[in-house]
Amino acid sequence: MEQVFAYIIGLGAAVMMPVIFTVLGVCIGIGFGPALKSGLKVGVGFIGLSIVTALLTSALGPALNAVVDLYGLQLKVFDMGWPAAASVAYNTAVGAFIIPVCLLVNLLMLLTRTTRTVNIDLWNYWHFAFIGAVIYFASDSIAWGFFGAVVCYIITLIIADVTANRFQRFYEGMEGISIPQPFCAGFVPFAWAINKGLDKIPGMNRLEIDAEGLKKKFGVLGEPLLLGVIVGMLIGCLTCTTWGEIVDNIPYILGLGIKMGAVMELIPRVTVLFIEGLKPISEATRALIARRFSGADGLNIGMSPALVIGHPTTLVVSLLLIPVTLALAVLLPGNQFLPLASLAGMFYVFPLVLPYTRGNVLKTFIVGLVVIIMGLYFVTSLAPAFTLAAHDVFGATGDAAVAIPEGFNGGSLDFAASPLSWLIYQLTHHFRIAGAAVLVLCTMSLMWWNRVNILRNSRAMQGQAVENTLA
């Protein structure tokens, strides 16, 4: 099974997901032609997103490495980036079975009405495999690994349910869609709490600074495109030590600025392809479920957060946080992780944060600042266990992408920076039975609470339908 899944995952998301969505489209009855078209658009979306993020990392990589060398910023956790983290996750015993196990859990939760999300975002199942693999290698027990992965999956589905209505109201054209990706979901409690706290500050609740407001107030200077150019040029200037060097390197500095601006401009255009490809699948799936299962009204289809990472506020805040994150990585005492390759994962912090901050740039930035500070420490904490998994995968496959330099541990901003992954790891690895008992109790309580809400909403919808019929 490891070899089979290693081959399938080795195809990459750009090949794997079009095949999956084409087969899914045929199975739900939209026809081979439309299903193939939807699948190919999703694949093209992944290709486009990988090209844009590769542009970001290839442009920033040399500049950031130059800054590291110039200022002697050597930390002991090597940034492998999320593609290597996904490879590690899927090429383990946990990753080999994670998709069928999670699909079975999803089905059981639907039957018991403890979730309203049908999670078809199969590529991002690697996040659940990741936490399972880390626990597996740290504890030398595959049972503990699957326990951690399943707990993470259940909690993520519940958070997807809780955030679905707010998510759909905030983002246009997302009716019937939820986001069951644990990296995004893990930041929801912080977004809610910080936003509530900020609203209690006099004047803060009336301070509306969204991306459109920035454009109106600052004109072209508020555009993500121009902000990308400015930040890129500033990072280019940091690679120089004198004004003379800056003058000599003006072509390079301007080029870096233009590349950063291109990333800000191209990401929203690429996400349109995801929407065009996924919406027909989503709508047909919901229609099929509604026809075949009674009481299926209100079900949501779990999709990738890539659908909405092109929101202007996400782009602006992610861009502003890149230099801030680098500074924090160096200045925070005890942190050993310097994010370089996985900075592209910054965009995925905010898809479920924005519905709570209502797209307010200042509030979103504050939430991002808090979770990134925590995330750096979480990556540092999980690095030794993640390194065990990476060494096992590299030894078995010889994949240079997951090799870690001698004397370093491995890490990645996505998914190791998630509070959800860190908490599950700490409870299962360090407290074993007691920690597992706490997780089971909390998870069962959340499932029961979610079921009560689902049944209440279902009765309300039935009552409304009866009223409409009588009217």
Short mmCIF file of N, CA, C and O in Angstrom, two decimals, residues 50-65 252 255-256 259-260 263 340-344:
data_model
loop_
_atom_site.label_atom_id
_atom_site.label_comp_id
_atom_site.label_asym_id
_atom_site.label_seq_id
_atom_site.Cartn_x
_atom_site.Cartn_y
_atom_site.Cartn_z
N SER A 50 1.35 26.45 -8.46
CA SER A 50 2.72 26.00 -8.19
C SER A 50 3.73 26.88 -8.92
O SER A 50 4.82 27.16 -8.39
N ILE A 51 3.38 27.34 -10.12
CA ILE A 51 4.28 28.24 -10.86
C ILE A 51 4.42 29.57 -10.13
O ILE A 51 5.53 30.10 -9.98
N VAL A 52 3.28 30.10 -9.66
CA VAL A 52 3.33 31.39 -8.97
C VAL A 52 4.09 31.29 -7.65
O VAL A 52 4.93 32.14 -7.33
N THR A 53 3.82 30.22 -6.88
CA THR A 53 4.54 30.06 -5.61
C THR A 53 6.00 29.74 -5.85
O THR A 53 6.86 30.14 -5.06
N ALA A 54 6.30 29.02 -6.94
CA ALA A 54 7.70 28.77 -7.28
C ALA A 54 8.40 30.09 -7.65
O ALA A 54 9.58 30.29 -7.33
N LEU A 55 7.66 30.97 -8.32
CA LEU A 55 8.21 32.29 -8.63
C LEU A 55 8.52 33.05 -7.34
O LEU A 55 9.57 33.70 -7.21
N LEU A 56 7.62 32.93 -6.37
CA LEU A 56 7.83 33.59 -5.08
C LEU A 56 9.09 33.05 -4.40
O LEU A 56 9.95 33.81 -3.96
N THR A 57 9.19 31.72 -4.30
CA THR A 57 10.33 31.13 -3.60
C THR A 57 11.63 31.29 -4.36
O THR A 57 12.69 31.52 -3.77
N SER A 58 11.57 31.18 -5.70
CA SER A 58 12.81 31.31 -6.48
C SER A 58 13.30 32.75 -6.48
O SER A 58 14.51 33.00 -6.53
N ALA A 59 12.37 33.71 -6.43
CA ALA A 59 12.78 35.11 -6.39
C ALA A 59 13.28 35.49 -5.01
O ALA A 59 14.32 36.16 -4.86
N LEU A 60 12.53 35.07 -3.97
CA LEU A 60 12.92 35.43 -2.61
C LEU A 60 14.08 34.59 -2.09
O LEU A 60 14.87 35.06 -1.26
N GLY A 61 14.17 33.33 -2.56
CA GLY A 61 15.18 32.42 -2.02
C GLY A 61 16.59 32.96 -2.02
O GLY A 61 17.24 33.06 -0.96
N PRO A 62 17.14 33.35 -3.19
CA PRO A 62 18.50 33.88 -3.21
C PRO A 62 18.66 35.14 -2.37
O PRO A 62 19.67 35.31 -1.68
N ALA A 63 17.62 36.01 -2.40
CA ALA A 63 17.71 37.25 -1.62
C ALA A 63 17.73 36.95 -0.13
O ALA A 63 18.55 37.50 0.63
N LEU A 64 16.86 36.05 0.31
CA LEU A 64 16.81 35.72 1.74
C LEU A 64 18.05 34.97 2.18
O LEU A 64 18.55 35.17 3.29
N ASN A 65 18.56 34.09 1.31
CA ASN A 65 19.81 33.39 1.65
C ASN A 65 20.97 34.38 1.76
O ASN A 65 21.85 34.22 2.62
N TYR A 252 18.73 44.30 -10.23
CA TYR A 252 18.29 43.14 -9.46
C TYR A 252 17.17 43.52 -8.49
O TYR A 252 16.17 42.79 -8.37
N GLY A 255 14.00 44.07 -10.40
CA GLY A 255 13.49 42.78 -10.88
C GLY A 255 12.81 41.99 -9.78
O GLY A 255 11.75 41.39 -9.99
N LEU A 256 13.41 42.03 -8.58
CA LEU A 256 12.80 41.33 -7.45
C LEU A 256 11.45 41.96 -7.11
O LEU A 256 10.47 41.26 -6.81
N LYS A 259 8.84 40.83 -9.66
CA LYS A 259 8.44 39.44 -9.45
C LYS A 259 7.48 39.31 -8.27
O LYS A 259 6.49 38.56 -8.34
N MET A 260 7.75 40.04 -7.20
CA MET A 260 6.84 40.00 -6.06
C MET A 260 5.48 40.59 -6.42
O MET A 260 4.43 40.09 -6.03
N VAL A 263 3.49 38.03 -8.36
CA VAL A 263 2.86 37.02 -7.50
C VAL A 263 1.54 37.55 -6.95
O VAL A 263 0.52 36.86 -6.96
N LEU A 340 11.90 29.91 5.02
CA LEU A 340 12.32 30.40 3.71
C LEU A 340 11.49 29.73 2.63
O LEU A 340 10.69 30.35 1.96
N ALA A 341 11.67 28.40 2.47
CA ALA A 341 10.99 27.67 1.41
C ALA A 341 9.48 27.63 1.61
O ALA A 341 8.73 27.54 0.64
N SER A 342 9.02 27.68 2.86
CA SER A 342 7.58 27.53 3.11
C SER A 342 6.87 28.85 3.31
O SER A 342 5.72 28.88 3.79
N LEU A 343 7.50 29.97 2.94
CA LEU A 343 6.82 31.26 3.08
C LEU A 343 5.56 31.35 2.21
O LEU A 343 4.64 32.10 2.53
N ALA A 344 5.55 30.57 1.12
CA ALA A 344 4.35 30.57 0.27
C ALA A 344 3.14 30.04 1.03
O ALA A 344 1.99 30.32 0.66
#
